[in-house]
């Protein structure tokens, strides 16, 4: 990958942010230990919710998919786990506050429109489709709705970051990192003769802020963002995030299943933990999401792209040019950057009248064989014109 | 990649109510060292028992934005990454701190008791 020309000052600032990144959250005790209050996500069967409510000191959230986020005495965890009407009790982790560590190459703004190589490579400019009328949720750090390439395109703004997260809240859906804005630009930056252009330049975005300014969040907040998409009837959800642990993903599994049953197409990053095998984590690994691996401009598999079960398709994810905060443009690398290419394509298919199942099927069945193993790139590289061909 | 020096400091507060970890990473060489964080989780911390059982991990239950984050350590430059284990159970443990970087291998361990 291309490394940014980082000055000493900028590195110090970045590292300084890391230093400030101290855990201040309410925190979670080791499950079942002697003291303290712990925040957990609990999945229940009929009747189980009342037992959880009785044990809880605070009920933070109740989900439509038979789960709750509650704070309870750590001593209650094992007791709940033993119940027949409780499916799981998993810790919701602890969030860190602090600034983002910058890792982007800032690119000079130009008066003419640039087509990023990834948009070109997947054939995004070879089709007339625009995704107009389709609703796409970016569940991420938010979206900068004032960016010239996204202006007038953000339909609704939401925040699902929990009340337990320390830090200064920003207006709903507002991006204080730049990750979500970068992702949105690849999905559908406006085709306006300026800046950059995305795969689906006329979709309606919904900014769902589930991650903090540091780009970190809780599974409960991601789950709520996914549930929100299902409640609102949005068509496609972009999930450029991963959990790293094996545990703690039952609530994500529940949330994704809930949304998928209601017709939401879910597109998720494979994760940046490569080179590795069998290392795709949730939500990318789930059968209810399209898991996306990353390639570079020469169709090589990005070394960081996680491989294994769960990778369904690939898209460009190395040195991807897209929208940054304010009027800026940045290059970033990651499976986060590959994912929105597929999200944009899914939006084009939904706009063309394909139902969610047909949309997923066409994306995968028409992917271009670029000569890699299925565990690396799934069915192959996203091919937008082929997916839209009648 | 030139090596980075690491040390992991563990502070148990007076009544054992919380444990703080500080992972200090320093470039002791005369050349700049570039690293790439894999995602928005820069450092991870874990607590393991003498039996090797992991009882706490900072990243558990959290999710991270999947964009790479390059950074550079100038010669002599150091960085500190901190975390806190709330409500620890009394016992003997080993703390592990490591950078979540593509280059790998930047980690330190420190035994401690609550």
Short mmCIF file of C-alpha atoms in Angstrom, two decimals:
data_model
loop_
_atom_site.label_atom_id
_atom_site.label_comp_id
_atom_site.label_asym_id
_atom_site.label_seq_id
_atom_site.Cartn_x
_atom_site.Cartn_y
_atom_site.Cartn_z
CA UNK A 1 0.00 0.00 0.00
CA UNK A 2 0.89 3.59 -0.39
CA UNK A 3 1.89 5.15 2.89
CA UNK A 4 1.00 8.71 3.55
CA UNK A 5 3.78 11.25 3.86
CA UNK A 6 3.26 11.66 7.56
CA UNK A 7 5.10 14.41 9.31
CA UNK A 8 6.49 13.91 12.77
CA UNK A 9 3.96 16.39 14.05
CA UNK A 10 1.06 14.47 12.62
CA UNK A 11 2.36 11.22 14.04
CA UNK A 12 2.75 12.75 17.44
CA UNK A 13 -0.77 14.06 17.25
CA UNK A 14 -2.00 10.65 16.21
CA UNK A 15 -0.11 8.90 18.95
CA UNK A 16 -1.24 11.53 21.42
CA UNK A 17 -4.79 10.59 20.59
CA UNK A 18 -3.91 7.00 21.37
CA UNK A 19 -2.55 8.06 24.70
CA UNK A 20 -5.78 9.84 25.50
CA UNK A 21 -7.73 6.78 24.54
CA UNK A 22 -8.35 5.53 28.01
CA UNK A 23 -11.21 3.29 28.89
CA UNK A 24 -13.71 5.34 30.81
CA UNK A 25 -16.87 3.43 30.12
CA UNK A 26 -19.02 1.80 32.73
CA UNK A 27 -17.14 -1.35 31.91
CA UNK A 28 -17.77 -5.00 32.19
CA UNK A 29 -16.58 -7.35 34.85
CA UNK A 30 -15.47 -10.80 33.88
CA UNK A 31 -18.70 -12.70 33.61
CA UNK A 32 -19.68 -14.36 36.84
CA UNK A 33 -17.07 -12.73 39.00
CA UNK A 34 -17.68 -11.43 42.45
CA UNK A 35 -18.34 -7.73 42.17
CA UNK A 36 -19.64 -4.84 40.21
CA UNK A 37 -22.21 -4.18 37.57
CA UNK A 38 -21.84 -5.49 34.09
CA UNK A 39 -23.54 -4.53 30.84
CA UNK A 40 -24.64 -7.48 28.74
CA UNK A 41 -26.65 -8.38 25.66
CA UNK A 42 -29.17 -11.11 26.45
CA UNK A 43 -31.09 -13.21 23.95
CA UNK A 44 -34.32 -14.71 25.27
CA UNK A 45 -37.07 -17.16 24.45
CA UNK A 46 -40.74 -16.42 25.22
CA UNK A 47 -41.05 -15.56 28.91
CA UNK A 48 -37.33 -14.98 29.40
CA UNK A 49 -37.47 -11.20 29.15
CA UNK A 50 -39.19 -10.82 32.51
CA UNK A 51 -36.47 -12.78 34.29
CA UNK A 52 -33.86 -10.54 32.68
CA UNK A 53 -35.80 -7.41 33.69
CA UNK A 54 -36.01 -8.66 37.28
CA UNK A 55 -32.28 -9.24 37.42
CA UNK A 56 -31.39 -5.95 35.71
CA UNK A 57 -30.47 -2.72 37.42
CA UNK A 58 -31.04 -0.86 34.15
CA UNK A 59 -32.76 -1.98 30.98
CA UNK A 60 -31.04 0.02 28.24
CA UNK A 61 -32.76 -1.42 25.21
CA UNK A 62 -35.29 -3.99 24.15
CA UNK A 63 -34.93 -5.30 20.61
CA UNK A 64 -37.62 -6.56 18.26
CA UNK A 65 -35.67 -9.82 17.87
CA UNK A 66 -36.09 -11.09 21.44
CA UNK A 67 -32.99 -9.58 22.96
CA UNK A 68 -32.18 -6.89 25.52
CA UNK A 69 -29.21 -4.78 26.51
CA UNK A 70 -29.14 -4.44 30.30
CA UNK A 71 -26.84 -3.60 33.19
CA UNK A 72 -26.98 -6.14 36.00
CA UNK A 73 -24.88 -7.41 38.91
CA UNK A 74 -22.08 -9.60 37.55
CA UNK A 75 -23.25 -12.29 39.98
CA UNK A 76 -26.51 -12.61 38.03
CA UNK A 77 -24.83 -13.65 34.77
CA UNK A 78 -24.42 -17.36 35.49
CA UNK A 79 -27.88 -17.59 36.99
CA UNK A 80 -29.43 -16.17 33.81
CA UNK A 81 -27.28 -18.35 31.57
CA UNK A 82 -28.61 -21.42 33.34
CA UNK A 83 -32.21 -20.58 32.46
CA UNK A 84 -34.03 -22.46 29.71
CA UNK A 85 -35.71 -19.26 28.51
CA UNK A 86 -32.40 -17.42 28.09
CA UNK A 87 -30.53 -18.14 24.85
CA UNK A 88 -27.34 -16.25 25.62
CA UNK A 89 -25.73 -13.66 27.87
CA UNK A 90 -22.75 -11.93 26.34
CA UNK A 91 -20.70 -8.95 27.53
CA UNK A 92 -21.06 -5.74 25.56
CA UNK A 93 -17.45 -4.72 26.00
CA UNK A 94 -16.04 -1.36 26.83
CA UNK A 95 -15.57 1.52 24.50
CA UNK A 96 -12.62 3.84 24.30
CA UNK A 97 -12.85 7.56 23.86
CA UNK A 98 -10.31 9.58 21.96
CA UNK A 99 -9.56 11.03 18.59
CA UNK A 100 -9.16 9.18 15.37
CA UNK A 101 -5.65 8.22 14.37
CA UNK A 102 -5.35 9.67 10.92
CA UNK A 103 -4.30 7.26 8.24
CA UNK A 104 -5.51 8.90 5.11
CA UNK A 105 -3.75 10.63 2.29
CA UNK A 106 -5.42 13.97 1.83
CA UNK A 107 -5.97 14.63 -1.83
CA UNK A 108 -6.20 18.06 -3.43
CA UNK A 109 -9.71 18.97 -4.45
CA UNK A 110 -10.13 19.31 -8.20
CA UNK A 111 -12.59 21.25 -10.27
CA UNK A 112 -13.23 18.34 -12.57
CA UNK A 113 -14.79 15.04 -11.56
CA UNK A 114 -12.45 12.11 -10.93
CA UNK A 115 -13.67 8.56 -11.29
CA UNK A 116 -11.86 6.52 -8.61
CA UNK A 117 -10.16 3.44 -10.09
CA UNK A 118 -12.40 1.09 -8.12
CA UNK A 119 -15.58 2.57 -9.58
CA UNK A 120 -14.05 2.21 -13.05
CA UNK A 121 -12.83 -1.33 -12.39
CA UNK A 122 -16.21 -2.71 -11.30
CA UNK A 123 -17.87 -1.09 -14.32
CA UNK A 124 -19.70 1.55 -12.33
CA UNK A 125 -19.40 4.06 -15.18
CA UNK A 126 -20.53 1.62 -17.87
CA UNK A 127 -24.16 1.60 -16.76
CA UNK A 128 -26.89 4.24 -16.82
CA UNK A 129 -28.43 3.11 -13.53
CA UNK A 130 -28.23 5.59 -10.64
CA UNK A 131 -30.03 3.89 -7.75
CA UNK A 132 -32.65 6.64 -7.58
CA UNK A 133 -35.44 5.84 -5.12
CA UNK A 134 -33.40 3.30 -3.16
CA UNK A 135 -32.60 3.84 0.52
CA UNK A 136 -29.11 2.94 1.72
CA UNK A 137 -28.10 3.03 5.39
CA UNK A 138 -24.46 3.63 6.26
CA UNK A 139 -24.15 2.21 9.79
CA UNK A 140 -20.77 3.66 10.69
CA UNK A 141 -19.21 6.82 12.19
CA UNK A 142 -21.87 9.02 10.53
CA UNK A 143 -21.88 10.96 7.26
CA UNK A 144 -20.76 14.52 6.58
CA UNK A 145 -23.98 15.66 4.93
CA UNK A 146 -22.42 19.02 4.03
CA UNK A 147 -19.83 17.47 1.72
CA UNK A 148 -20.42 18.85 -1.81
CA UNK A 149 -20.52 15.33 -3.24
CA UNK A 150 -23.15 14.22 -0.69
CA UNK A 151 -25.10 17.45 -0.34
CA UNK A 152 -28.86 16.92 -0.39
CA UNK A 153 -28.40 13.16 -0.45
CA UNK A 154 -28.73 12.26 3.24
CA UNK A 155 -32.38 11.58 3.93
CA UNK A 156 -32.23 10.84 7.63
CA UNK A 157 -29.64 11.07 10.39
CA UNK A 158 -29.60 8.83 13.46
CA UNK A 159 -27.32 7.92 16.31
CA UNK A 160 -27.38 4.54 18.02
CA UNK A 161 -24.28 5.07 20.17
CA UNK A 162 -25.38 4.04 23.66
CA UNK A 163 -25.84 6.39 26.59
CA UNK A 164 -23.05 4.48 28.36
CA UNK A 165 -20.43 5.80 25.94
CA UNK A 166 -18.35 8.65 27.34
CA UNK A 167 -17.48 11.62 25.19
CA UNK A 168 -19.18 14.65 23.72
CA UNK A 169 -22.21 13.75 21.66
CA UNK A 170 -22.46 15.22 18.17
CA UNK A 171 -25.70 15.88 16.27
CA UNK A 172 -27.43 12.70 15.10
CA UNK A 173 -25.65 10.97 12.26
CA UNK A 174 -22.83 13.51 12.05
CA UNK A 175 -19.43 12.09 11.18
CA UNK A 176 -16.64 13.10 13.57
CA UNK A 177 -14.18 10.52 12.24
CA UNK A 178 -14.37 10.49 8.38
CA UNK A 179 -14.71 6.72 7.88
CA UNK A 180 -18.47 6.77 7.27
CA UNK A 181 -18.21 9.71 4.88
CA UNK A 182 -15.52 7.89 2.88
CA UNK A 183 -17.71 4.80 2.70
CA UNK A 184 -20.75 6.82 1.58
CA UNK A 185 -18.78 8.46 -1.22
CA UNK A 186 -17.89 5.10 -2.74
CA UNK A 187 -21.49 3.93 -2.50
CA UNK A 188 -22.86 6.98 -4.23
CA UNK A 189 -21.01 10.30 -4.44
CA UNK A 190 -23.02 12.55 -6.76
CA UNK A 191 -22.32 12.54 -10.49
CA UNK A 192 -22.07 16.31 -10.67
CA UNK A 193 -18.94 17.02 -12.68
CA UNK A 194 -16.97 17.73 -9.53
CA UNK A 195 -15.01 15.78 -6.92
CA UNK A 196 -15.55 12.02 -7.16
CA UNK A 197 -18.42 9.78 -8.23
CA UNK A 198 -19.79 6.64 -6.59
CA UNK A 199 -21.38 3.43 -7.85
CA UNK A 200 -24.98 4.56 -7.27
CA UNK A 201 -24.94 8.37 -7.52
CA UNK A 202 -28.64 8.99 -6.84
CA UNK A 203 -29.44 6.73 -3.87
CA UNK A 204 -30.89 8.28 -0.71
CA UNK A 205 -28.52 7.82 2.22
CA UNK A 206 -29.40 7.37 5.86
CA UNK A 207 -26.58 8.17 8.28
CA UNK A 208 -26.65 5.86 11.29
CA UNK A 209 -23.91 6.75 13.72
CA UNK A 210 -23.03 3.61 15.69
CA UNK A 211 -19.28 4.22 16.05
CA UNK A 212 -17.52 6.91 18.07
CA UNK A 213 -15.10 9.53 16.78
CA UNK A 214 -12.39 6.90 17.32
CA UNK A 215 -14.14 4.50 14.96
CA UNK A 216 -14.97 2.09 17.75
CA UNK A 217 -18.32 0.89 18.99
CA UNK A 218 -20.30 -1.72 20.82
CA UNK A 219 -22.05 -4.69 19.29
CA UNK A 220 -25.29 -3.45 20.88
CA UNK A 221 -25.03 -0.17 18.98
CA UNK A 222 -24.38 -1.91 15.69
CA UNK A 223 -27.29 -4.27 16.37
CA UNK A 224 -29.60 -1.32 17.03
CA UNK A 225 -28.49 0.33 13.77
CA UNK A 226 -29.31 -2.84 11.83
CA UNK A 227 -32.66 -3.16 13.61
CA UNK A 228 -33.41 0.47 12.74
CA UNK A 229 -32.83 -0.22 9.06
CA UNK A 230 -35.36 -3.05 9.19
CA UNK A 231 -37.90 -0.94 11.08
CA UNK A 232 -37.61 1.88 8.57
CA UNK A 233 -37.76 -0.43 5.58
CA UNK A 234 -34.48 0.69 4.05
CA UNK A 235 -33.23 -1.41 1.15
CA UNK A 236 -29.48 -1.89 1.70
CA UNK A 237 -27.19 -1.54 4.72
CA UNK A 238 -23.42 -1.03 4.53
CA UNK A 239 -21.44 -2.52 7.44
CA UNK A 240 -17.75 -1.61 7.05
CA UNK A 241 -17.00 -2.88 10.56
CA UNK A 242 -15.86 -6.09 12.25
CA UNK A 243 -15.72 -7.52 15.69
CA UNK A 244 -12.56 -9.41 16.47
CA UNK A 245 -13.69 -11.80 19.13
CA UNK A 246 -15.42 -15.11 18.55
CA UNK A 247 -17.82 -14.38 21.36
CA UNK A 248 -20.11 -11.42 21.60
CA UNK A 249 -21.67 -11.87 18.22
CA UNK A 250 -24.97 -13.56 19.00
CA UNK A 251 -26.75 -10.23 19.11
CA UNK A 252 -25.30 -9.32 15.70
CA UNK A 253 -26.47 -12.65 14.33
CA UNK A 254 -29.97 -11.95 15.69
CA UNK A 255 -30.03 -8.39 14.35
CA UNK A 256 -28.85 -9.40 10.87
CA UNK A 257 -31.35 -12.28 10.69
CA UNK A 258 -34.13 -9.92 11.75
CA UNK A 259 -33.24 -7.37 9.08
CA UNK A 260 -32.65 -9.91 6.34
CA UNK A 261 -36.05 -11.53 6.98
CA UNK A 262 -37.57 -8.10 6.46
CA UNK A 263 -35.94 -7.66 3.09
CA UNK A 264 -32.85 -5.64 3.93
CA UNK A 265 -29.74 -6.52 1.90
CA UNK A 266 -26.75 -6.47 4.28
CA UNK A 267 -23.24 -5.94 2.91
CA UNK A 268 -20.33 -6.34 5.34
CA UNK A 269 -16.53 -6.14 5.35
CA UNK A 270 -14.52 -9.37 5.57
CA UNK A 271 -12.06 -7.68 7.95
CA UNK A 272 -8.42 -6.58 7.78
CA UNK A 273 -6.83 -9.43 9.71
CA UNK A 274 -4.95 -11.03 6.80
CA UNK A 275 -2.86 -12.74 5.81
CA UNK A 276 -4.83 -15.36 7.68
CA UNK A 277 -7.19 -18.22 6.93
CA UNK A 278 -10.63 -18.83 8.32
CA UNK A 279 -10.49 -15.44 10.00
CA UNK A 280 -13.58 -13.63 8.76
CA UNK A 281 -15.44 -12.28 11.79
CA UNK A 282 -19.00 -11.07 12.30
CA UNK A 283 -20.94 -9.53 10.74
CA UNK A 284 -19.07 -10.36 7.49
CA UNK A 285 -18.98 -14.05 8.34
CA UNK A 286 -22.73 -14.37 8.83
CA UNK A 287 -24.86 -16.18 6.22
CA UNK A 288 -27.26 -13.23 6.28
CA UNK A 289 -24.63 -10.77 5.00
CA UNK A 290 -22.68 -10.47 1.76
CA UNK A 291 -19.06 -10.61 2.98
CA UNK A 292 -16.65 -8.49 0.92
CA UNK A 293 -12.90 -9.02 0.50
CA UNK A 294 -10.49 -6.44 -0.91
CA UNK A 295 -8.40 -6.36 -4.09
CA UNK A 296 -5.97 -3.75 -5.44
CA UNK A 297 -5.86 -1.93 -8.78
CA UNK A 298 -4.08 -4.91 -10.36
CA UNK A 299 -6.76 -7.38 -9.18
CA UNK A 300 -4.40 -8.86 -6.61
CA UNK A 301 -5.90 -9.89 -3.27
CA UNK A 302 -5.00 -7.25 -0.68
CA UNK A 303 -2.62 -8.80 1.84
CA UNK A 304 -4.72 -7.50 4.73
CA UNK A 305 -7.98 -8.96 3.45
CA UNK A 306 -9.29 -11.71 5.75
CA UNK A 307 -9.98 -15.01 3.99
CA UNK A 308 -12.14 -18.03 4.62
CA UNK A 309 -15.80 -18.87 4.97
CA UNK A 310 -17.84 -15.69 4.79
CA UNK A 311 -16.06 -14.03 1.87
CA UNK A 312 -18.74 -13.93 -0.84
CA UNK A 313 -17.36 -11.41 -3.32
CA UNK A 314 -14.46 -8.95 -3.73
CA UNK A 315 -14.08 -5.31 -4.72
CA UNK A 316 -11.24 -2.76 -4.82
CA UNK A 317 -10.07 -1.80 -1.31
CA UNK A 318 -6.50 -0.49 -1.64
CA UNK A 319 -5.83 3.25 -1.96
CA UNK A 320 -9.47 4.04 -2.60
CA UNK A 321 -10.19 7.69 -3.33
CA UNK A 322 -13.42 9.01 -1.82
CA UNK A 323 -15.04 11.79 0.18
CA UNK A 324 -13.54 13.05 3.45
CA UNK A 325 -14.75 15.51 6.07
CA UNK A 326 -15.62 18.98 4.85
CA UNK A 327 -14.91 19.40 1.18
CA UNK A 328 -11.87 17.09 1.32
CA UNK A 329 -11.01 13.88 -0.53
CA UNK A 330 -8.86 11.09 0.89
CA UNK A 331 -7.38 7.75 -0.08
CA UNK A 332 -7.92 4.90 2.36
CA UNK A 333 -7.29 1.16 2.37
CA UNK A 334 -9.28 -1.62 3.98
CA UNK A 335 -12.09 -4.08 3.45
CA UNK A 336 -14.15 -1.11 4.69
CA UNK A 337 -13.40 0.53 1.36
CA UNK A 338 -14.19 -2.57 -0.74
CA UNK A 339 -17.59 -3.10 0.89
CA UNK A 340 -19.36 0.07 -0.35
CA UNK A 341 -18.69 -0.82 -3.99
CA UNK A 342 -20.92 -3.86 -3.45
CA UNK A 343 -23.45 -1.85 -1.45
CA UNK A 344 -23.78 0.59 -4.35
CA UNK A 345 -24.25 -2.28 -6.79
CA UNK A 346 -26.92 -3.83 -4.55
CA UNK A 347 -28.73 -0.50 -4.59
CA UNK A 348 -28.67 -0.43 -8.41
CA UNK A 349 -30.18 -3.92 -8.51
CA UNK A 350 -32.90 -3.01 -6.01
CA UNK A 351 -33.68 0.10 -8.10
CA UNK A 352 -33.95 -2.13 -11.18
CA UNK A 353 -36.71 -4.06 -9.43
CA UNK A 354 -34.86 -7.13 -8.19
CA UNK A 355 -36.01 -8.40 -4.81
CA UNK A 356 -33.45 -8.84 -2.00
CA UNK A 357 -32.79 -12.53 -2.69
CA UNK A 358 -32.45 -11.95 -6.43
CA UNK A 359 -30.18 -8.97 -5.75
CA UNK A 360 -27.79 -11.09 -3.68
CA UNK A 361 -27.92 -13.92 -6.18
CA UNK A 362 -27.17 -11.71 -9.18
CA UNK A 363 -24.28 -9.92 -7.45
CA UNK A 364 -22.55 -13.22 -6.74
CA UNK A 365 -23.51 -15.16 -9.89
CA UNK A 366 -22.20 -12.44 -12.22
CA UNK A 367 -18.95 -11.68 -10.37
CA UNK A 368 -15.87 -11.75 -12.58
CA UNK A 369 -13.43 -14.62 -12.16
CA UNK A 370 -10.07 -12.98 -11.49
CA UNK A 371 -8.28 -16.23 -10.76
CA UNK A 372 -8.22 -16.38 -6.98
CA UNK A 373 -9.49 -18.98 -4.54
CA UNK A 374 -13.03 -18.69 -3.28
CA UNK A 375 -11.80 -18.21 0.27
CA UNK A 376 -10.00 -15.05 -0.90
CA UNK A 377 -12.46 -13.38 -3.25
CA UNK A 378 -15.63 -15.48 -2.98
CA UNK A 379 -17.39 -15.67 -6.35
CA UNK A 380 -14.94 -13.14 -7.80
CA UNK A 381 -14.71 -9.40 -8.45
CA UNK A 382 -17.90 -7.33 -8.47
CA UNK A 383 -19.10 -6.77 -12.05
CA UNK A 384 -21.81 -4.09 -12.09
CA UNK A 385 -22.75 -4.23 -15.82
CA UNK A 386 -23.02 -8.03 -15.71
CA UNK A 387 -25.19 -7.92 -12.60
CA UNK A 388 -27.57 -5.44 -14.25
CA UNK A 389 -27.70 -7.21 -17.63
CA UNK A 390 -31.13 -8.60 -18.38
CA UNK B 1 10.88 -3.41 10.07
CA UNK B 2 13.23 -2.27 12.78
CA UNK B 3 12.17 -3.46 16.21
CA UNK B 4 10.25 -1.29 18.62
CA UNK B 5 10.88 -1.56 22.37
CA UNK B 6 7.84 -2.34 24.46
CA UNK B 7 6.98 -2.26 28.12
CA UNK B 8 3.68 -2.92 29.87
CA UNK B 9 3.01 -1.17 33.14
CA UNK B 10 0.19 -2.48 35.37
CA UNK B 11 -1.27 -0.34 38.15
CA UNK B 12 -3.70 -1.85 40.65
CA UNK B 13 -5.46 0.89 42.58
CA UNK B 14 -5.55 0.89 46.40
CA UNK B 15 -8.64 -1.22 47.03
CA UNK B 16 -8.21 -3.46 44.00
CA UNK B 17 -11.27 -1.92 42.37
CA UNK B 18 -9.64 -1.35 39.00
CA UNK B 19 -6.52 -2.21 37.08
CA UNK B 20 -4.86 0.12 34.59
CA UNK B 21 -2.57 -0.98 31.79
CA UNK B 22 -0.12 1.24 29.94
CA UNK B 23 1.67 -0.19 26.94
CA UNK B 24 4.64 1.99 26.03
CA UNK B 25 6.14 1.48 22.60
CA UNK B 26 9.41 3.22 21.79
CA UNK B 27 11.57 3.43 18.73
CA UNK B 28 15.07 3.05 20.18
CA UNK B 29 16.72 2.83 16.79
CA UNK B 30 18.20 5.55 14.61
CA UNK B 31 15.73 4.94 11.80
CA UNK B 32 12.09 5.77 11.46
CA UNK B 33 9.77 2.77 11.89
CA UNK B 34 6.51 2.58 9.96
CA UNK B 35 3.62 0.49 11.19
CA UNK B 36 0.08 -0.02 9.91
CA UNK B 37 -2.77 -0.46 12.34
CA UNK B 38 -5.24 -2.99 10.94
CA UNK B 39 -8.31 -1.00 11.92
CA UNK B 40 -9.55 1.56 14.42
CA UNK B 41 -8.58 -0.65 17.39
CA UNK B 42 -4.96 0.39 17.88
CA UNK B 43 -3.91 -1.67 20.87
CA UNK B 44 -5.48 -4.65 22.59
CA UNK B 45 -5.06 -5.83 26.16
CA UNK B 46 -5.88 -9.15 27.79
CA UNK B 47 -5.67 -10.70 31.25
CA UNK B 48 -4.83 -14.40 31.57
CA UNK B 49 -4.66 -16.62 34.64
CA UNK B 50 -1.72 -18.84 35.54
CA UNK B 51 -3.68 -21.70 33.95
CA UNK B 52 -3.73 -19.81 30.67
CA UNK B 53 -7.41 -18.92 30.85
CA UNK B 54 -8.22 -15.52 29.38
CA UNK B 55 -10.55 -13.73 31.78
CA UNK B 56 -10.75 -10.32 30.14
CA UNK B 57 -9.97 -8.76 26.79
CA UNK B 58 -10.42 -5.12 25.87
CA UNK B 59 -11.66 -5.80 22.33
CA UNK B 60 -14.34 -8.25 23.48
CA UNK B 61 -17.78 -7.11 22.35
CA UNK B 62 -16.44 -4.16 20.42
CA UNK B 63 -16.33 -3.47 16.73
CA UNK B 64 -13.86 -1.54 14.66
CA UNK B 65 -13.97 0.42 11.43
CA UNK B 66 -12.08 -1.64 8.85
CA UNK B 67 -9.74 0.95 7.36
CA UNK B 68 -5.97 0.65 7.71
CA UNK B 69 -4.22 3.37 9.74
CA UNK B 70 -0.55 3.96 8.87
CA UNK B 71 1.69 5.60 11.46
CA UNK B 72 5.39 6.28 11.84
CA UNK B 73 7.67 6.28 14.87
CA UNK B 74 10.54 8.72 14.46
CA UNK B 75 13.87 7.75 16.07
CA UNK B 76 13.46 8.07 19.83
CA UNK B 77 9.72 8.60 19.60
CA UNK B 78 7.43 6.74 21.97
CA UNK B 79 3.71 6.23 22.31
CA UNK B 80 1.55 5.08 25.19
CA UNK B 81 -1.66 3.09 24.87
CA UNK B 82 -3.87 2.74 27.91
CA UNK B 83 -6.77 0.62 29.03
CA UNK B 84 -8.61 -0.20 32.21
CA UNK B 85 -9.97 -3.47 33.58
CA UNK B 86 -12.88 -2.54 35.82
CA UNK B 87 -14.13 -4.72 38.68
CA UNK B 88 -11.30 -7.24 38.68
CA UNK B 89 -11.56 -10.44 40.69
CA UNK B 90 -8.70 -11.01 43.17
CA UNK B 91 -6.02 -13.38 41.88
CA UNK B 92 -2.67 -13.74 40.15
CA UNK B 93 -2.60 -12.85 36.47
CA UNK B 94 -0.48 -11.97 33.51
CA UNK B 95 -1.38 -8.89 31.50
CA UNK B 96 -0.74 -8.91 27.76
CA UNK B 97 -0.64 -5.75 25.68
CA UNK B 98 -0.11 -5.68 21.94
CA UNK B 99 -0.44 -3.39 18.97
CA UNK B 100 -3.02 -4.43 16.40
CA UNK B 101 -0.64 -3.83 13.50
CA UNK B 102 -0.06 -5.72 10.29
CA UNK B 103 3.63 -6.13 11.09
CA UNK B 104 2.74 -8.02 14.29
CA UNK B 105 4.98 -8.94 17.18
CA UNK B 106 4.80 -5.67 19.11
CA UNK B 107 3.67 -6.95 22.50
CA UNK B 108 4.63 -7.11 26.15
CA UNK B 109 3.56 -9.16 29.15
CA UNK B 110 3.61 -8.30 32.84
CA UNK B 111 2.55 -10.48 35.78
CA UNK B 112 0.42 -8.82 38.45
CA UNK B 113 -1.86 -9.58 41.38
CA UNK B 114 -5.12 -8.08 42.53
#
